[in-house]
């Protein structure tokens, strides 16, 4: 960037408000923009038929049985949303210490993947690789004497990724934060002939209070033993995010996720400036809930706060955003909002 003083006249010859006078001029000089192509819609799944149930901690978001999920996927396609991200709420009776249900090729997520693929084959399906929806202790990896085992967990995560790819997932998104899992998953996928399945790695995922509503949504909140600080990152750190991203890219990640989103826009920008790869931001459940609840209490305007928050991710350098606002934002971007 050149020194501003080198070429810019000072006031009153320069008046920055001149460019902001009218809507057409503001649009003409906008430095970033949001499009439907930037949106990824996370969706929650439950067992059952013709069922959708509200998630009290996430106003406006529901868990859907597979048939209802298919309707949501069709809605996503109609709105032009490129991809959805799926999260199962596993029945408690199927959760165990090892997260075994994650490896069942007929589990909820696999049935959901197959149903969505059959109904809307040209939409991207992203699946989360981590054991927390399946473990009785609520952790993303295997737990032994209060310690999350790394290499043992990676072995299981590779199998989980293969089960999802086999069912038809287009993008595997490891959110577990174990060391070395991206390389192991890439090797496993390639060996099984899934060399075209992408890996979107949650490279920089912080141990955050903003996941609270999500844990309620997938049913792991009240069973989580302790916290996830031994594997998710310390919110104090930024250099460490660059190391995480560098390692995941070296291991074969196609794109990366920064999570949470709004409180970590500096990380999005630093990563984008340091690596020429697609960077996604996850506007997580707590961020969504804050905006929804503030709007419900007439503290902020929902539409304005939602669109501003999403545009901010683009300004920070994100290629796209995982957001529970995806369908509402898409309607606005498509000019369908009343
Ligand atoms: C699980 C996972 C979490 C989220 C996505 N995948 C929660 C966690 O790590 O505890 C959070 C998403 C959100 O809050 O919207 N590995």
GROMACS .gro file of C-alpha atoms and ligand atoms in nm:
model
  354
    1UNK     CA    1   0.000   0.000   0.000
    2UNK     CA    2   0.141   0.340  -0.090
    3UNK     CA    3   0.179   0.616   0.163
    4UNK     CA    4  -0.150   0.796   0.168
    5UNK     CA    5   0.014   1.133   0.209
    6UNK     CA    6   0.208   1.082  -0.117
    7UNK     CA    7  -0.085   1.140  -0.346
    8UNK     CA    8  -0.385   1.245  -0.149
    9UNK     CA    9  -0.487   1.604  -0.120
   10UNK     CA   10  -0.594   1.708   0.224
   11UNK     CA   11  -0.930   1.849   0.324
   12UNK     CA   12  -1.108   2.041   0.181
   13UNK     CA   13  -0.989   1.922  -0.164
   14UNK     CA   14  -1.037   1.567  -0.044
   15UNK     CA   15  -1.376   1.492   0.107
   16UNK     CA   16  -1.418   1.118   0.170
   17UNK     CA   17  -1.790   1.168   0.220
   18UNK     CA   18  -1.819   1.255  -0.152
   19UNK     CA   19  -1.805   0.887  -0.244
   20UNK     CA   20  -2.060   0.799   0.022
   21UNK     CA   21  -2.331   1.043  -0.079
   22UNK     CA   22  -2.562   0.810  -0.268
   23UNK     CA   23  -2.654   0.446  -0.277
   24UNK     CA   24  -2.528   0.400  -0.635
   25UNK     CA   25  -2.193   0.551  -0.549
   26UNK     CA   26  -2.155   0.345  -0.234
   27UNK     CA   27  -2.229   0.031  -0.436
   28UNK     CA   28  -1.983   0.137  -0.706
   29UNK     CA   29  -1.691   0.174  -0.465
   30UNK     CA   30  -1.769  -0.117  -0.233
   31UNK     CA   31  -1.448  -0.311  -0.160
   32UNK     CA   32  -1.613  -0.640  -0.072
   33UNK     CA   33  -1.942  -0.809  -0.138
   34UNK     CA   34  -2.145  -1.103  -0.019
   35UNK     CA   35  -2.308  -1.351  -0.254
   36UNK     CA   36  -2.514  -1.667  -0.217
   37UNK     CA   37  -2.207  -1.852  -0.347
   38UNK     CA   38  -2.031  -1.767  -0.018
   39UNK     CA   39  -2.277  -1.951   0.204
   40UNK     CA   40  -2.258  -2.293   0.367
   41UNK     CA   41  -2.563  -2.399   0.565
   42UNK     CA   42  -2.506  -2.620   0.874
   43UNK     CA   43  -2.801  -2.851   0.948
   44UNK     CA   44  -2.880  -3.078   1.243
   45UNK     CA   45  -3.027  -3.427   1.202
   46UNK     CA   46  -3.232  -3.652   1.431
   47UNK     CA   47  -3.384  -3.997   1.406
   48UNK     CA   48  -3.748  -4.035   1.313
   49UNK     CA   49  -3.987  -3.955   1.032
   50UNK     CA   50  -4.160  -3.633   0.935
   51UNK     CA   51  -4.008  -3.469   1.240
   52UNK     CA   52  -3.848  -3.134   1.309
   53UNK     CA   53  -3.783  -3.012   1.661
   54UNK     CA   54  -3.685  -2.668   1.783
   55UNK     CA   55  -3.346  -2.611   1.946
   56UNK     CA   56  -3.418  -2.379   2.240
   57UNK     CA   57  -3.066  -2.232   2.246
   58UNK     CA   58  -3.076  -2.149   1.874
   59UNK     CA   59  -3.400  -1.966   1.791
   60UNK     CA   60  -3.506  -2.038   1.434
   61UNK     CA   61  -3.288  -2.351   1.398
   62UNK     CA   62  -3.434  -2.702   1.412
   63UNK     CA   63  -3.316  -3.060   1.412
   64UNK     CA   64  -3.464  -3.254   1.121
   65UNK     CA   65  -3.539  -3.618   1.053
   66UNK     CA   66  -3.377  -3.737   0.730
   67UNK     CA   67  -3.690  -3.686   0.518
   68UNK     CA   68  -3.727  -3.327   0.641
   69UNK     CA   69  -3.356  -3.275   0.588
   70UNK     CA   70  -3.404  -3.366   0.223
   71UNK     CA   71  -3.664  -3.087   0.193
   72UNK     CA   72  -3.414  -2.844   0.348
   73UNK     CA   73  -3.147  -2.959   0.105
   74UNK     CA   74  -3.386  -2.894  -0.185
   75UNK     CA   75  -3.455  -2.550  -0.041
   76UNK     CA   76  -3.079  -2.487  -0.030
   77UNK     CA   77  -3.050  -2.577  -0.398
   78UNK     CA   78  -3.341  -2.351  -0.491
   79UNK     CA   79  -3.180  -2.064  -0.302
   80UNK     CA   80  -2.847  -2.125  -0.477
   81UNK     CA   81  -2.659  -2.224  -0.162
   82UNK     CA   82  -2.361  -2.432  -0.285
   83UNK     CA   83  -2.319  -2.667   0.011
   84UNK     CA   84  -2.463  -2.786   0.339
   85UNK     CA   85  -2.279  -2.915   0.649
   86UNK     CA   86  -2.441  -3.199   0.841
   87UNK     CA   87  -2.438  -3.264   1.217
   88UNK     CA   88  -2.615  -3.563   1.376
   89UNK     CA   89  -2.777  -3.577   1.717
   90UNK     CA   90  -2.704  -3.940   1.798
   91UNK     CA   91  -2.951  -4.116   2.030
   92UNK     CA   92  -2.797  -4.138   2.378
   93UNK     CA   93  -2.831  -4.516   2.378
   94UNK     CA   94  -2.590  -4.536   2.084
   95UNK     CA   95  -2.316  -4.327   2.249
   96UNK     CA   96  -2.026  -4.508   2.410
   97UNK     CA   97  -1.673  -4.437   2.535
   98UNK     CA   98  -1.519  -4.524   2.196
   99UNK     CA   99  -1.770  -4.340   1.979
  100UNK     CA  100  -1.834  -4.669   1.795
  101UNK     CA  101  -2.149  -4.547   1.625
  102UNK     CA  102  -1.934  -4.307   1.419
  103UNK     CA  103  -1.806  -4.612   1.231
  104UNK     CA  104  -2.147  -4.764   1.157
  105UNK     CA  105  -2.200  -4.728   0.783
  106UNK     CA  106  -2.575  -4.715   0.841
  107UNK     CA  107  -2.565  -4.448   1.114
  108UNK     CA  108  -2.776  -4.134   1.102
  109UNK     CA  109  -2.523  -3.920   0.917
  110UNK     CA  110  -2.462  -4.185   0.650
  111UNK     CA  111  -2.834  -4.232   0.590
  112UNK     CA  112  -2.868  -3.855   0.568
  113UNK     CA  113  -2.580  -3.825   0.319
  114UNK     CA  114  -2.727  -4.096   0.095
  115UNK     CA  115  -3.077  -3.946   0.103
  116UNK     CA  116  -2.956  -3.593   0.023
  117UNK     CA  117  -2.721  -3.714  -0.253
  118UNK     CA  118  -3.004  -3.908  -0.415
  119UNK     CA  119  -3.240  -3.608  -0.404
  120UNK     CA  120  -2.999  -3.327  -0.493
  121UNK     CA  121  -2.686  -3.479  -0.647
  122UNK     CA  122  -2.532  -3.148  -0.751
  123UNK     CA  123  -2.511  -2.984  -0.410
  124UNK     CA  124  -2.201  -3.017  -0.191
  125UNK     CA  125  -2.228  -3.220   0.130
  126UNK     CA  126  -1.980  -3.144   0.406
  127UNK     CA  127  -1.951  -3.380   0.702
  128UNK     CA  128  -1.783  -3.324   1.035
  129UNK     CA  129  -1.514  -3.564   1.145
  130UNK     CA  130  -1.489  -3.570   1.526
  131UNK     CA  131  -1.627  -3.814   1.780
  132UNK     CA  132  -1.823  -3.579   2.006
  133UNK     CA  133  -2.172  -3.662   1.873
  134UNK     CA  134  -2.096  -4.030   1.940
  135UNK     CA  135  -1.901  -4.046   2.267
  136UNK     CA  136  -2.058  -4.090   2.610
  137UNK     CA  137  -1.807  -3.835   2.749
  138UNK     CA  138  -1.872  -3.575   2.480
  139UNK     CA  139  -1.511  -3.543   2.364
  140UNK     CA  140  -1.392  -3.532   2.003
  141UNK     CA  141  -1.137  -3.809   2.060
  142UNK     CA  142  -1.074  -4.113   2.277
  143UNK     CA  143  -1.044  -4.048   2.648
  144UNK     CA  144  -0.819  -4.245   2.884
  145UNK     CA  145  -0.761  -4.148   3.246
  146UNK     CA  146  -0.871  -3.794   3.177
  147UNK     CA  147  -0.639  -3.758   2.875
  148UNK     CA  148  -0.748  -3.730   2.512
  149UNK     CA  149  -0.533  -3.977   2.319
  150UNK     CA  150  -0.399  -3.835   1.994
  151UNK     CA  151  -0.269  -4.111   1.768
  152UNK     CA  152  -0.531  -4.364   1.878
  153UNK     CA  153  -0.803  -4.106   1.808
  154UNK     CA  154  -0.660  -4.034   1.462
  155UNK     CA  155  -0.697  -4.401   1.368
  156UNK     CA  156  -1.067  -4.390   1.453
  157UNK     CA  157  -1.116  -4.053   1.280
  158UNK     CA  158  -0.970  -4.193   0.956
  159UNK     CA  159  -1.226  -4.474   0.970
  160UNK     CA  160  -1.504  -4.223   1.042
  161UNK     CA  161  -1.397  -4.018   0.740
  162UNK     CA  162  -1.397  -4.328   0.518
  163UNK     CA  163  -1.746  -4.426   0.630
  164UNK     CA  164  -1.871  -4.077   0.541
  165UNK     CA  165  -1.691  -4.069   0.205
  166UNK     CA  166  -1.829  -4.413   0.124
  167UNK     CA  167  -2.181  -4.281   0.191
  168UNK     CA  168  -2.122  -3.996  -0.055
  169UNK     CA  169  -1.982  -3.700   0.138
  170UNK     CA  170  -1.808  -3.453  -0.094
  171UNK     CA  171  -1.604  -3.272   0.169
  172UNK     CA  172  -1.462  -3.418   0.488
  173UNK     CA  173  -1.425  -3.151   0.756
  174UNK     CA  174  -1.213  -3.269   1.050
  175UNK     CA  175  -1.309  -3.055   1.350
  176UNK     CA  176  -1.139  -3.266   1.616
  177UNK     CA  177  -0.803  -3.080   1.635
  178UNK     CA  178  -0.592  -3.394   1.681
  179UNK     CA  179  -0.237  -3.360   1.548
  180UNK     CA  180  -0.172  -3.535   1.218
  181UNK     CA  181  -0.529  -3.621   1.133
  182UNK     CA  182  -0.541  -3.438   0.800
  183UNK     CA  183  -0.248  -3.635   0.658
  184UNK     CA  184  -0.386  -3.962   0.791
  185UNK     CA  185  -0.733  -3.893   0.651
  186UNK     CA  186  -0.590  -3.791   0.311
  187UNK     CA  187  -0.389  -4.112   0.292
  188UNK     CA  188  -0.690  -4.319   0.398
  189UNK     CA  189  -0.919  -4.155   0.143
  190UNK     CA  190  -0.668  -4.194  -0.139
  191UNK     CA  191  -0.605  -4.557  -0.057
  192UNK     CA  192  -0.978  -4.625  -0.075
  193UNK     CA  193  -1.011  -4.453  -0.413
  194UNK     CA  194  -1.162  -4.129  -0.278
  195UNK     CA  195  -0.892  -3.903  -0.419
  196UNK     CA  196  -1.157  -3.652  -0.531
  197UNK     CA  197  -1.312  -3.610  -0.187
  198UNK     CA  198  -1.201  -3.275  -0.048
  199UNK     CA  199  -1.068  -3.203   0.300
  200UNK     CA  200  -1.182  -2.876   0.454
  201UNK     CA  201  -0.986  -2.869   0.774
  202UNK     CA  202  -1.088  -2.686   1.087
  203UNK     CA  203  -0.723  -2.585   1.113
  204UNK     CA  204  -0.762  -2.311   1.369
  205UNK     CA  205  -1.038  -2.408   1.605
  206UNK     CA  206  -1.042  -2.237   1.942
  207UNK     CA  207  -1.167  -2.368   2.276
  208UNK     CA  208  -1.465  -2.135   2.279
  209UNK     CA  209  -1.767  -2.060   2.493
  210UNK     CA  210  -1.946  -1.970   2.170
  211UNK     CA  211  -2.006  -2.340   2.093
  212UNK     CA  212  -2.247  -2.372   2.386
  213UNK     CA  213  -2.571  -2.370   2.186
  214UNK     CA  214  -2.430  -2.620   1.932
  215UNK     CA  215  -2.345  -2.870   2.204
  216UNK     CA  216  -2.704  -2.845   2.318
  217UNK     CA  217  -2.814  -2.901   1.956
  218UNK     CA  218  -2.614  -3.223   1.912
  219UNK     CA  219  -2.683  -3.335   2.268
  220UNK     CA  220  -2.324  -3.337   2.395
  221UNK     CA  221  -2.345  -3.029   2.616
  222UNK     CA  222  -2.470  -3.185   2.935
  223UNK     CA  223  -2.250  -3.493   2.905
  224UNK     CA  224  -1.918  -3.325   2.827
  225UNK     CA  225  -1.662  -3.417   3.091
  226UNK     CA  226  -1.427  -3.127   3.157
  227UNK     CA  227  -1.328  -2.900   2.868
  228UNK     CA  228  -1.158  -2.924   2.529
  229UNK     CA  229  -0.859  -2.703   2.606
  230UNK     CA  230  -0.600  -2.979   2.560
  231UNK     CA  231  -0.685  -3.002   2.190
  232UNK     CA  232  -0.873  -2.687   2.085
  233UNK     CA  233  -0.665  -2.368   2.069
  234UNK     CA  234  -0.616  -2.104   2.334
  235UNK     CA  235  -0.811  -1.787   2.237
  236UNK     CA  236  -0.498  -1.589   2.331
  237UNK     CA  237  -0.302  -1.725   2.035
  238UNK     CA  238  -0.258  -1.609   1.678
  239UNK     CA  239   0.090  -1.724   1.565
  240UNK     CA  240  -0.015  -2.075   1.663
  241UNK     CA  241  -0.304  -2.054   1.414
  242UNK     CA  242  -0.053  -1.999   1.134
  243UNK     CA  243   0.140  -2.309   1.242
  244UNK     CA  244  -0.181  -2.514   1.252
  245UNK     CA  245  -0.280  -2.395   0.905
  246UNK     CA  246   0.070  -2.456   0.762
  247UNK     CA  247   0.071  -2.812   0.897
  248UNK     CA  248  -0.277  -2.895   0.770
  249UNK     CA  249  -0.193  -2.761   0.424
  250UNK     CA  250   0.130  -2.960   0.419
  251UNK     CA  251  -0.075  -3.268   0.509
  252UNK     CA  252  -0.310  -3.215   0.216
  253UNK     CA  253  -0.598  -2.993   0.328
  254UNK     CA  254  -0.775  -2.835   0.028
  255UNK     CA  255  -0.924  -2.550   0.228
  256UNK     CA  256  -0.934  -2.444   0.588
  257UNK     CA  257  -1.181  -2.318   0.846
  258UNK     CA  258  -1.130  -2.060   1.119
  259UNK     CA  259  -1.368  -2.104   1.409
  260UNK     CA  260  -1.539  -1.926   1.579
  261UNK     CA  261  -1.585  -1.640   1.336
  262UNK     CA  262  -1.665  -1.292   1.456
  263UNK     CA  263  -1.427  -1.282   1.751
  264UNK     CA  264  -1.151  -1.426   1.529
  265UNK     CA  265  -1.161  -1.204   1.219
  266UNK     CA  266  -0.797  -1.111   1.283
  267UNK     CA  267  -0.709  -1.480   1.238
  268UNK     CA  268  -0.905  -1.497   0.911
  269UNK     CA  269  -0.712  -1.196   0.781
  270UNK     CA  270  -0.370  -1.319   0.895
  271UNK     CA  271  -0.425  -1.663   0.748
  272UNK     CA  272  -0.551  -1.515   0.420
  273UNK     CA  273  -0.249  -1.284   0.399
  274UNK     CA  274  -0.007  -1.569   0.468
  275UNK     CA  275  -0.153  -1.852   0.259
  276UNK     CA  276  -0.307  -1.840  -0.088
  277UNK     CA  277  -0.575  -2.098  -0.016
  278UNK     CA  278  -0.952  -2.088   0.034
  279UNK     CA  279  -1.025  -1.981   0.392
  280UNK     CA  280  -1.369  -2.029   0.545
  281UNK     CA  281  -1.505  -1.876   0.863
  282UNK     CA  282  -1.758  -2.049   1.086
  283UNK     CA  283  -2.011  -1.812   1.239
  284UNK     CA  284  -2.084  -2.050   1.526
  285UNK     CA  285  -2.395  -2.120   1.725
  286UNK     CA  286  -2.322  -1.867   2.002
  287UNK     CA  287  -2.271  -1.587   1.750
  288UNK     CA  288  -2.596  -1.679   1.580
  289UNK     CA  289  -2.781  -1.696   1.911
  290UNK     CA  290  -2.650  -1.355   2.023
  291UNK     CA  291  -2.780  -1.183   1.712
  292UNK     CA  292  -3.113  -1.369   1.716
  293UNK     CA  293  -3.179  -1.304   2.083
  294UNK     CA  294  -3.080  -0.939   2.061
  295UNK     CA  295  -3.314  -0.896   1.765
  296UNK     CA  296  -3.596  -1.083   1.940
  297UNK     CA  297  -3.564  -0.832   2.223
  298UNK     CA  298  -3.566  -0.536   1.984
  299UNK     CA  299  -3.208  -0.454   2.074
  300UNK     CA  300  -3.081  -0.480   1.714
  301UNK     CA  301  -3.234  -0.511   1.371
  302UNK     CA  302  -3.206  -0.879   1.271
  303UNK     CA  303  -3.161  -0.837   0.899
  304UNK     CA  304  -2.911  -0.552   0.924
  305UNK     CA  305  -2.704  -0.722   1.196
  306UNK     CA  306  -2.706  -1.052   1.010
  307UNK     CA  307  -2.597  -0.906   0.675
  308UNK     CA  308  -2.333  -0.682   0.836
  309UNK     CA  309  -2.185  -0.976   1.027
  310UNK     CA  310  -2.164  -1.184   0.709
  311UNK     CA  311  -2.013  -0.905   0.501
  312UNK     CA  312  -1.747  -0.856   0.770
  313UNK     CA  313  -1.622  -1.210   0.703
  314UNK     CA  314  -1.575  -1.124   0.335
  315UNK     CA  315  -1.393  -0.802   0.424
  316UNK     CA  316  -1.161  -1.004   0.651
  317UNK     CA  317  -1.071  -1.224   0.354
  318UNK     CA  318  -1.296  -1.528   0.389
  319UNK     CA  319  -1.389  -1.720   0.073
  320UNK     CA  320  -1.710  -1.828   0.238
  321UNK     CA  321  -1.899  -1.859   0.565
  322UNK     CA  322  -2.060  -2.147   0.748
  323UNK     CA  323  -2.365  -1.981   0.898
  324UNK     CA  324  -2.703  -2.077   1.039
  325UNK     CA  325  -2.831  -1.760   0.871
  326UNK     CA  326  -2.761  -1.911   0.527
  327UNK     CA  327  -3.123  -1.949   0.406
  328UNK     CA  328  -3.236  -1.608   0.537
  329UNK     CA  329  -2.929  -1.436   0.395
  330UNK     CA  330  -2.975  -1.617   0.063
  331UNK     CA  331  -3.336  -1.494   0.039
  332UNK     CA  332  -3.221  -1.137   0.092
  333UNK     CA  333  -2.936  -1.172  -0.156
  334UNK     CA  334  -3.179  -1.321  -0.408
  335UNK     CA  335  -3.420  -1.033  -0.354
  336UNK     CA  336  -3.688  -1.269  -0.220
  337UNK     CA  337  -3.735  -1.103   0.118
  338UNK     CA  338  -4.084  -0.953   0.111
  339LIG     C1  339  -1.759  -3.070   1.718
  339LIG     C2  340  -1.801  -2.940   1.667
  339LIG     C3  341  -1.836  -2.827   1.743
  339LIG     C4  342  -1.884  -2.732   1.654
  339LIG     C5  343  -1.874  -2.786   1.525
  339LIG     N1  344  -1.820  -2.915   1.536
  339LIG     C6  345  -1.840  -2.804   1.890
  339LIG     C7  346  -1.725  -2.835   1.974
  339LIG     O1  347  -1.611  -2.847   1.928
  339LIG     O2  348  -1.747  -2.848   2.095
  339LIG     C8  349  -1.938  -2.598   1.694
  339LIG     C9  350  -2.028  -2.532   1.596
  339LIG    C10  351  -2.111  -2.423   1.653
  339LIG     O3  352  -2.098  -2.384   1.770
  339LIG     O4  353  -2.195  -2.373   1.576
  339LIG     N2  354  -1.635  -3.116   1.692
   0.00000   0.00000   0.00000
